[in-house]
mmCIF file of C-alpha atoms in Angstrom:
data_model
loop_
_atom_site.group_PDB
_atom_site.id
_atom_site.type_symbol
_atom_site.label_atom_id
_atom_site.label_comp_id
_atom_site.label_asym_id
_atom_site.label_seq_id
_atom_site.Cartn_x
_atom_site.Cartn_y
_atom_site.Cartn_z
ATOM 1 C CA MET A 298 24.866 14.281 8.286
ATOM 2 C CA PHE A 299 21.445 15.660 7.411
ATOM 3 C CA VAL A 300 18.424 14.750 9.513
ATOM 4 C CA HIS A 301 15.470 15.761 7.365
ATOM 5 C CA ALA A 302 14.379 14.118 4.117
ATOM 6 C CA ILE A 303 11.538 14.691 1.669
ATOM 7 C CA GLY A 304 9.041 11.951 0.920
ATOM 8 C CA ILE A 305 6.955 12.070 -2.258
ATOM 9 C CA ASP A 306 3.998 9.706 -2.672
ATOM 10 C CA ILE A 307 2.651 9.466 -6.242
ATOM 11 C CA GLY A 308 -0.923 8.215 -6.304
ATOM 12 C CA GLY A 309 -3.523 7.776 -8.982
ATOM 13 C CA THR A 310 -5.265 11.060 -8.156
ATOM 14 C CA LYS A 311 -2.755 13.092 -6.131
ATOM 15 C CA ILE A 312 0.934 13.616 -5.467
ATOM 16 C CA ALA A 313 1.659 14.188 -1.781
ATOM 17 C CA GLY A 314 4.938 15.476 -0.404
ATOM 18 C CA ALA A 315 6.365 16.153 3.038
ATOM 19 C CA VAL A 316 9.529 17.074 4.902
ATOM 20 C CA VAL A 317 10.041 14.295 7.467
ATOM 21 C CA THR A 318 12.376 14.136 10.462
ATOM 22 C CA GLU A 319 14.487 11.161 11.498
ATOM 23 C CA LEU A 320 11.773 10.305 14.022
ATOM 24 C CA GLY A 321 9.063 10.168 11.365
ATOM 25 C CA GLU A 322 7.547 13.540 12.216
ATOM 26 C CA ILE A 323 6.139 15.684 9.398
ATOM 27 C CA LEU A 324 7.352 19.297 9.387
ATOM 28 C CA ALA A 325 5.831 20.556 6.130
ATOM 29 C CA GLU A 326 3.420 19.184 3.533
ATOM 30 C CA ASP A 327 2.383 19.806 -0.058
ATOM 31 C CA ARG A 328 -0.114 18.253 -2.465
ATOM 32 C CA VAL A 329 -1.107 18.551 -6.129
ATOM 33 C CA ALA A 330 -3.351 16.594 -8.477
ATOM 34 C CA THR A 331 -1.701 13.759 -10.429
ATOM 35 C CA ASN A 332 -1.400 14.403 -14.140
ATOM 36 C CA ALA A 333 -1.280 10.673 -14.941
ATOM 37 C CA ALA A 334 -1.884 11.181 -18.664
ATOM 38 C CA ASP A 335 1.257 13.320 -19.052
ATOM 39 C CA PRO A 336 4.367 11.766 -17.433
ATOM 40 C CA ILE A 337 6.517 14.767 -18.396
ATOM 41 C CA ALA A 338 4.197 17.216 -16.648
ATOM 42 C CA MET A 339 4.031 14.872 -13.660
ATOM 43 C CA LEU A 340 7.819 14.852 -13.412
ATOM 44 C CA ASP A 341 7.735 18.667 -13.471
ATOM 45 C CA ASP A 342 5.185 18.595 -10.649
ATOM 46 C CA VAL A 343 7.422 16.367 -8.506
ATOM 47 C CA VAL A 344 10.473 18.591 -9.076
ATOM 48 C CA SER A 345 8.463 21.728 -8.269
ATOM 49 C CA MET A 346 7.129 20.146 -5.092
ATOM 50 C CA VAL A 347 10.618 19.214 -3.919
ATOM 51 C CA GLU A 348 11.865 22.741 -4.633
ATOM 52 C CA ARG A 349 9.005 24.263 -2.627
ATOM 53 C CA LEU A 350 9.521 21.948 0.328
ATOM 54 C CA ARG A 351 13.297 22.358 0.473
ATOM 55 C CA LEU A 352 12.889 26.128 0.795
ATOM 56 C CA GLN A 353 11.253 25.563 4.189
ATOM 57 C CA HIS A 354 13.770 23.125 5.711
ATOM 58 C CA GLN A 355 17.273 21.850 5.066
ATOM 59 C CA VAL A 356 17.078 18.385 3.525
ATOM 60 C CA GLY A 357 19.606 15.966 2.062
ATOM 61 C CA ALA A 358 17.577 13.238 0.371
ATOM 62 C CA VAL A 359 14.340 12.677 -1.515
ATOM 63 C CA GLY A 360 12.422 9.415 -1.584
ATOM 64 C CA VAL A 361 9.770 8.894 -4.234
ATOM 65 C CA ALA A 362 7.089 6.259 -3.658
ATOM 66 C CA ALA A 363 5.554 5.196 -6.961
ATOM 67 C CA PRO A 364 2.955 2.563 -7.822
ATOM 68 C CA GLY A 365 4.174 -0.396 -9.850
ATOM 69 C CA PHE A 366 7.308 -2.488 -10.207
ATOM 70 C CA ILE A 367 10.612 -0.867 -9.177
ATOM 71 C CA ASP A 368 14.035 -2.340 -9.922
ATOM 72 C CA ALA A 369 16.461 -3.591 -7.265
ATOM 73 C CA SER A 370 18.631 -0.454 -7.472
ATOM 74 C CA GLN A 371 15.600 1.698 -6.584
ATOM 75 C CA SER A 372 16.034 3.657 -9.790
ATOM 76 C CA ILE A 373 13.803 2.427 -12.613
ATOM 77 C CA VAL A 374 10.033 2.062 -12.719
ATOM 78 C CA TYR A 375 9.570 -1.083 -14.790
ATOM 79 C CA TYR A 376 5.812 -0.757 -15.101
ATOM 80 C CA THR A 377 3.007 1.301 -13.607
ATOM 81 C CA PRO A 378 -0.562 0.331 -14.545
ATOM 82 C CA ASN A 379 -2.211 3.755 -14.241
ATOM 83 C CA ILE A 380 0.705 5.964 -15.342
ATOM 84 C CA ARG A 381 2.426 5.704 -18.699
ATOM 85 C CA TRP A 382 5.756 4.604 -17.259
ATOM 86 C CA ARG A 383 7.478 1.649 -18.921
ATOM 87 C CA ASN A 384 11.156 1.107 -17.972
ATOM 88 C CA GLU A 385 11.161 4.717 -16.819
ATOM 89 C CA PRO A 386 14.573 5.891 -15.470
ATOM 90 C CA LEU A 387 12.833 8.026 -12.870
ATOM 91 C CA ARG A 388 15.736 8.356 -10.442
ATOM 92 C CA GLN A 389 18.106 9.501 -13.188
ATOM 93 C CA LYS A 390 15.674 12.101 -14.497
ATOM 94 C CA LEU A 391 15.086 13.501 -11.024
ATOM 95 C CA GLN A 392 18.791 13.448 -10.197
ATOM 96 C CA GLU A 393 19.551 15.509 -13.301
ATOM 97 C CA ARG A 394 17.213 18.226 -12.068
ATOM 98 C CA LEU A 395 17.836 17.968 -8.323
ATOM 99 C CA GLY A 396 21.546 17.264 -8.511
ATOM 100 C CA ASP A 397 22.599 18.105 -4.966
ATOM 101 C CA LEU A 398 19.983 15.864 -3.359
ATOM 102 C CA HIS A 399 20.260 12.101 -2.997
ATOM 103 C CA ILE A 400 17.300 10.512 -4.856
ATOM 104 C CA THR A 401 15.795 7.067 -4.394
ATOM 105 C CA VAL A 402 12.653 5.472 -5.825
ATOM 106 C CA ASP A 403 10.568 2.765 -4.183
ATOM 107 C CA ASN A 404 7.257 0.999 -4.508
ATOM 108 C CA ASP A 405 4.450 2.872 -2.760
ATOM 109 C CA ALA A 406 3.273 -0.126 -0.736
ATOM 110 C CA ASN A 407 6.863 -0.803 0.353
ATOM 111 C CA ALA A 408 7.135 2.792 1.535
ATOM 112 C CA ALA A 409 3.876 2.608 3.482
ATOM 113 C CA GLY A 410 4.822 -0.728 5.021
ATOM 114 C CA TRP A 411 8.253 0.535 6.036
ATOM 115 C CA ALA A 412 6.661 3.560 7.718
ATOM 116 C CA GLU A 413 4.378 1.286 9.742
ATOM 117 C CA PHE A 414 7.324 -0.920 10.677
ATOM 118 C CA ARG A 415 9.527 1.983 11.773
ATOM 119 C CA PHE A 416 7.036 4.364 13.332
ATOM 120 C CA GLY A 417 3.590 2.736 13.436
ATOM 121 C CA ALA A 418 1.862 -0.541 14.149
ATOM 122 C CA GLY A 419 4.940 -2.707 13.511
ATOM 123 C CA ARG A 420 7.545 -0.841 15.513
ATOM 124 C CA LEU A 421 7.805 -3.545 18.214
ATOM 125 C CA VAL A 422 8.372 -6.558 15.931
ATOM 126 C CA SER A 423 11.108 -7.733 13.568
ATOM 127 C CA ASP A 424 8.934 -9.589 11.040
ATOM 128 C CA MET A 425 5.803 -7.962 9.629
ATOM 129 C CA THR A 426 3.590 -8.339 6.574
ATOM 130 C CA MET A 427 1.388 -5.449 5.492
ATOM 131 C CA LEU A 428 -1.505 -5.479 3.045
ATOM 132 C CA THR A 429 -2.923 -2.198 1.778
ATOM 133 C CA ILE A 430 -6.571 -2.681 0.876
ATOM 134 C CA GLY A 431 -7.517 0.146 -1.459
ATOM 135 C CA THR A 432 -8.601 0.208 -5.084
ATOM 136 C CA GLY A 433 -6.190 -2.717 -5.474
ATOM 137 C CA VAL A 434 -4.157 -4.705 -2.963
ATOM 138 C CA GLY A 435 -0.584 -3.693 -2.205
ATOM 139 C CA GLY A 436 1.893 -5.455 -0.006
ATOM 140 C CA ALA A 437 5.070 -4.958 1.981
ATOM 141 C CA ILE A 438 7.161 -7.584 3.733
ATOM 142 C CA VAL A 439 9.676 -6.910 6.498
ATOM 143 C CA THR A 440 11.764 -9.850 7.640
ATOM 144 C CA GLU A 441 14.501 -9.677 10.270
ATOM 145 C CA ASP A 442 14.196 -5.870 10.316
ATOM 146 C CA ARG A 443 14.781 -5.584 6.560
ATOM 147 C CA LEU A 444 12.409 -4.702 3.760
ATOM 148 C CA PHE A 445 12.107 -7.646 1.399
ATOM 149 C CA ARG A 446 12.604 -6.733 -2.274
ATOM 150 C CA GLY A 447 13.519 -9.972 -4.020
ATOM 151 C CA GLY A 448 16.173 -10.659 -6.625
ATOM 152 C CA PHE A 449 14.914 -8.143 -9.179
ATOM 153 C CA GLY A 450 13.401 -5.615 -6.767
ATOM 154 C CA THR A 451 9.768 -6.443 -7.471
ATOM 155 C CA GLY A 452 9.115 -8.813 -4.553
ATOM 156 C CA GLY A 453 6.283 -8.278 -2.105
ATOM 157 C CA GLU A 454 3.535 -7.882 -4.729
ATOM 158 C CA ILE A 455 1.080 -9.684 -2.473
ATOM 159 C CA GLY A 456 -1.929 -8.446 -4.429
ATOM 160 C CA HIS A 457 -0.941 -10.712 -7.306
ATOM 161 C CA LEU A 458 -0.658 -13.924 -5.338
ATOM 162 C CA ARG A 459 -3.221 -16.251 -6.921
ATOM 163 C CA ILE A 460 -5.787 -17.655 -4.486
ATOM 164 C CA VAL A 461 -8.598 -18.842 -6.792
ATOM 165 C CA PRO A 462 -7.652 -21.265 -9.582
ATOM 166 C CA ASN A 463 -8.972 -19.990 -12.935
ATOM 167 C CA GLY A 464 -10.611 -17.127 -11.044
ATOM 168 C CA LEU A 465 -11.482 -13.620 -12.124
ATOM 169 C CA PRO A 466 -9.098 -11.969 -14.618
ATOM 170 C CA CYS A 467 -6.692 -9.447 -13.115
ATOM 171 C CA GLY A 468 -5.104 -6.391 -14.683
ATOM 172 C CA CYS A 469 -1.700 -8.068 -14.309
ATOM 173 C CA GLY A 470 -2.695 -10.681 -16.895
ATOM 174 C CA ALA A 471 -3.248 -13.580 -14.487
ATOM 175 C CA ARG A 472 -6.513 -14.896 -13.048
ATOM 176 C CA GLY A 473 -7.615 -15.372 -9.454
ATOM 177 C CA CYS A 474 -5.283 -12.830 -7.787
ATOM 178 C CA ILE A 475 -5.933 -11.561 -4.274
ATOM 179 C CA GLU A 476 -6.570 -8.135 -5.796
ATOM 180 C CA GLN A 477 -9.742 -9.452 -7.443
ATOM 181 C CA TYR A 478 -11.112 -10.790 -4.151
ATOM 182 C CA GLY A 479 -9.656 -8.610 -1.385
ATOM 183 C CA SER A 480 -9.623 -5.037 -2.734
ATOM 184 C CA GLY A 481 -11.954 -2.065 -2.557
ATOM 185 C CA ARG A 482 -13.186 -2.839 -6.066
ATOM 186 C CA ALA A 483 -13.862 -6.417 -5.012
ATOM 187 C CA LEU A 484 -15.863 -5.158 -2.036
ATOM 188 C CA GLN A 485 -18.006 -3.046 -4.352
ATOM 189 C CA ARG A 486 -18.648 -6.066 -6.571
ATOM 190 C CA MET A 487 -19.554 -8.213 -3.576
ATOM 191 C CA ALA A 488 -21.851 -5.493 -2.230
ATOM 192 C CA ASN A 489 -23.625 -5.358 -5.582
ATOM 193 C CA ASP A 490 -24.091 -9.131 -5.441
ATOM 194 C CA VAL A 491 -25.682 -8.831 -2.004
ATOM 195 C CA ALA A 492 -27.899 -5.978 -3.223
ATOM 196 C CA ASP A 493 -29.050 -8.069 -6.201
ATOM 197 C CA ALA A 494 -29.979 -10.977 -3.922
ATOM 198 C CA GLY A 495 -32.476 -8.923 -1.898
ATOM 199 C CA GLY A 496 -33.157 -9.756 1.742
ATOM 200 C CA ILE A 497 -30.343 -8.287 3.852
ATOM 201 C CA GLY A 498 -29.182 -6.397 0.761
ATOM 202 C CA VAL A 499 -32.166 -4.022 0.747
ATOM 203 C CA ALA A 500 -30.227 -1.031 2.130
ATOM 204 C CA LEU A 501 -27.442 -1.581 -0.395
ATOM 205 C CA ALA A 502 -30.006 -1.737 -3.213
ATOM 206 C CA GLU A 503 -31.680 1.459 -2.013
ATOM 207 C CA ALA A 504 -28.339 3.248 -1.733
ATOM 208 C CA ARG A 505 -27.431 2.097 -5.231
ATOM 209 C CA ASP A 506 -30.700 3.378 -6.673
ATOM 210 C CA ALA A 507 -30.239 6.708 -4.899
ATOM 211 C CA ASN A 508 -26.737 6.975 -6.332
ATOM 212 C CA GLY A 509 -27.716 6.608 -9.976
ATOM 213 C CA GLY A 510 -27.364 2.839 -10.070
ATOM 214 C CA GLN A 511 -23.812 2.817 -8.701
ATOM 215 C CA LEU A 512 -22.429 1.539 -5.402
ATOM 216 C CA ASP A 513 -19.181 3.394 -4.809
ATOM 217 C CA GLY A 514 -16.723 2.673 -2.040
ATOM 218 C CA ALA A 515 -17.809 5.606 0.112
ATOM 219 C CA VAL A 516 -21.452 4.449 0.152
ATOM 220 C CA VAL A 517 -20.504 0.874 1.024
ATOM 221 C CA GLY A 518 -18.117 2.130 3.703
ATOM 222 C CA GLU A 519 -20.816 4.238 5.337
ATOM 223 C CA LEU A 520 -23.165 1.264 5.481
ATOM 224 C CA ILE A 521 -20.437 -0.929 6.972
ATOM 225 C CA LEU A 522 -19.779 1.602 9.733
ATOM 226 C CA ALA A 523 -23.552 1.746 10.338
ATOM 227 C CA ASP A 524 -23.498 -2.057 10.801
ATOM 228 C CA ASP A 525 -25.840 -2.669 7.893
ATOM 229 C CA PRO A 526 -26.198 -6.485 7.632
ATOM 230 C CA GLY A 527 -25.871 -6.553 3.848
ATOM 231 C CA ALA A 528 -22.732 -4.428 3.782
ATOM 232 C CA LEU A 529 -21.241 -6.476 6.624
ATOM 233 C CA ALA A 530 -21.969 -9.684 4.702
ATOM 234 C CA ALA A 531 -19.989 -8.331 1.748
ATOM 235 C CA LEU A 532 -17.154 -7.314 4.077
ATOM 236 C CA ARG A 533 -17.077 -10.778 5.673
ATOM 237 C CA ARG A 534 -16.769 -12.345 2.234
ATOM 238 C CA LEU A 535 -13.858 -10.045 1.469
ATOM 239 C CA GLY A 536 -12.274 -10.801 4.845
ATOM 240 C CA ARG A 537 -12.544 -14.541 4.251
ATOM 241 C CA HIS A 538 -10.464 -14.278 1.086
ATOM 242 C CA LEU A 539 -7.883 -12.093 2.808
ATOM 243 C CA GLY A 540 -7.655 -14.476 5.763
ATOM 244 C CA GLU A 541 -7.120 -17.456 3.460
ATOM 245 C CA ALA A 542 -4.347 -15.550 1.705
ATOM 246 C CA CYS A 543 -2.722 -14.649 5.035
ATOM 247 C CA ALA A 544 -2.688 -18.315 6.050
ATOM 248 C CA SER A 545 -0.750 -19.143 2.882
ATOM 249 C CA LEU A 546 1.585 -16.212 3.469
ATOM 250 C CA SER A 547 2.235 -17.408 7.028
ATOM 251 C CA ALA A 548 3.401 -20.776 5.736
ATOM 252 C CA VAL A 549 6.133 -18.978 3.768
ATOM 253 C CA LEU A 550 6.913 -15.780 5.689
ATOM 254 C CA ASP A 551 5.939 -16.613 9.294
ATOM 255 C CA PRO A 552 5.360 -12.951 10.292
ATOM 256 C CA GLN A 553 4.750 -11.933 13.874
ATOM 257 C CA LEU A 554 2.248 -9.341 12.727
ATOM 258 C CA PHE A 555 -0.159 -8.672 9.857
ATOM 259 C CA VAL A 556 -0.965 -4.989 9.325
ATOM 260 C CA PHE A 557 -3.867 -3.796 7.174
ATOM 261 C CA GLY A 558 -3.936 -0.336 5.642
ATOM 262 C CA GLY A 559 -5.807 1.422 2.836
ATOM 263 C CA GLY A 560 -9.333 2.771 2.675
ATOM 264 C CA VAL A 561 -11.111 -0.507 3.445
ATOM 265 C CA ALA A 562 -9.099 -0.859 6.666
ATOM 266 C CA SER A 563 -11.155 2.002 8.130
ATOM 267 C CA ALA A 564 -13.697 -0.741 8.927
ATOM 268 C CA GLY A 565 -11.382 -1.729 11.780
ATOM 269 C CA ASP A 566 -12.403 -4.791 13.780
ATOM 270 C CA ARG A 567 -15.288 -5.404 11.391
ATOM 271 C CA LEU A 568 -12.643 -6.298 8.813
ATOM 272 C CA LEU A 569 -10.158 -7.985 11.138
ATOM 273 C CA GLU A 570 -12.593 -10.487 12.656
ATOM 274 C CA PRO A 571 -13.448 -12.389 9.438
ATOM 275 C CA ILE A 572 -9.795 -12.210 8.393
ATOM 276 C CA LYS A 573 -8.651 -13.799 11.650
ATOM 277 C CA GLN A 574 -11.328 -16.491 11.526
ATOM 278 C CA ALA A 575 -10.514 -17.478 7.943
ATOM 279 C CA TYR A 576 -6.816 -17.409 8.799
ATOM 280 C CA LEU A 577 -7.280 -19.865 11.653
ATOM 281 C CA ASN A 578 -9.521 -22.101 9.547
ATOM 282 C CA ASN A 579 -6.771 -22.392 6.939
ATOM 283 C CA LEU A 580 -3.601 -22.216 9.038
ATOM 284 C CA PRO A 581 -1.311 -25.239 8.491
ATOM 285 C CA ALA A 582 -0.708 -27.178 11.731
ATOM 286 C CA ARG A 583 -3.241 -25.097 13.631
ATOM 287 C CA GLY A 584 -2.778 -25.496 17.357
ATOM 288 C CA TYR A 585 0.929 -26.110 16.954
ATOM 289 C CA HIS A 586 1.827 -22.978 14.988
ATOM 290 C CA PRO A 587 2.345 -19.657 16.835
ATOM 291 C CA GLU A 588 -0.350 -17.207 15.780
ATOM 292 C CA PRO A 589 0.504 -13.667 14.644
ATOM 293 C CA ASP A 590 -1.372 -10.543 15.635
ATOM 294 C CA PHE A 591 -3.696 -8.733 13.215
ATOM 295 C CA VAL A 592 -3.928 -4.935 13.472
ATOM 296 C CA ILE A 593 -5.005 -1.860 11.533
ATOM 297 C CA ALA A 594 -2.293 0.500 10.265
ATOM 298 C CA GLU A 595 -1.676 3.590 12.390
ATOM 299 C CA LEU A 596 -0.196 6.165 10.008
ATOM 300 C CA VAL A 597 -3.069 6.096 7.491
ATOM 301 C CA ASN A 598 -2.559 8.736 4.744
ATOM 302 C CA ASP A 599 0.911 9.794 5.951
ATOM 303 C CA ALA A 600 2.526 6.370 5.594
ATOM 304 C CA GLY A 601 3.659 6.802 1.984
ATOM 305 C CA VAL A 602 5.542 10.066 2.466
ATOM 306 C CA VAL A 603 6.989 9.074 5.842
ATOM 307 C CA GLY A 604 8.224 5.724 4.540
ATOM 308 C CA ALA A 605 9.627 7.183 1.316
ATOM 309 C CA ALA A 606 11.570 9.811 3.259
ATOM 310 C CA ASP A 607 12.986 7.293 5.723
ATOM 311 C CA LEU A 608 14.033 4.875 2.971
ATOM 312 C CA ALA A 609 15.754 7.749 1.153
ATOM 313 C CA ARG A 610 17.631 8.698 4.325
ATOM 314 C CA ILE A 611 18.794 5.120 4.860
ATOM 315 C CA HIS A 612 19.780 4.701 1.222
ATOM 316 C CA ALA A 613 21.777 7.946 1.283
ATOM 317 C CA ARG A 614 23.707 6.854 4.361
ATOM 318 C CA THR A 615 24.651 3.495 2.888
ATOM 319 C CA ALA A 616 25.349 4.667 -0.669
#
């Protein structure tokens, strides 16, 4: 039986690939820009990347982590918001061109969460919930050592759990989703609100003016790490929403551990503290309910490829 597998992580701006060992170690890597406007060219890019990587090491399976809804057979991409895939038979198309390799397709947040569970922050627990706080909010749920997928394969979309009745409209078509209150975009909006209010928002306002009237995520992140009071106030607001959501998730999933990944998680304890406080303030039966741990993801940018490769290896062995 083969040991190495290839993981491919398709993002909005880049496609990353790697040859990964059974222990989660990366032996070789590759990366190209994502041609999101041309799905055919993007498929060509994935095939070419696999062919380049397999020349360096013997592999038996390829796992592709893609954004969006994936079916229960890990074959079809039902819908991807930023790529023109609608009921895309991605596994079949890749299998036709990479016939001797076992192919599987999974949600990108599921892949990242599985990597953290197997090789990162969650490796010592059996039940873990991960939230990836980037441009949007992704989620992965592991319960009793198994990745939760749901009846149709699209379970674990934590970013679209509604937390604010009749709240802000979301790209999914609903209103009040976590993604509108706990994502990187939400943090930028909250930082702009603080900047507009003056007072502790003066540094945010100055940074916005210096950046052509825009507050991008990198600028806000730098101010957070510099402990700017305005930027920290925006982060605390974001953390409060995430903590409230985690309290609701605990009532259903009862995880031993919450893991936070994505770009915003680089704030570390500055993010975790307001999350934990809001969680406790909203936890049902507080004082009588065991409390989970809250940690930052360990694998960072490698989680997608490592998780996709490991899921492909497991799928190949049980197929």
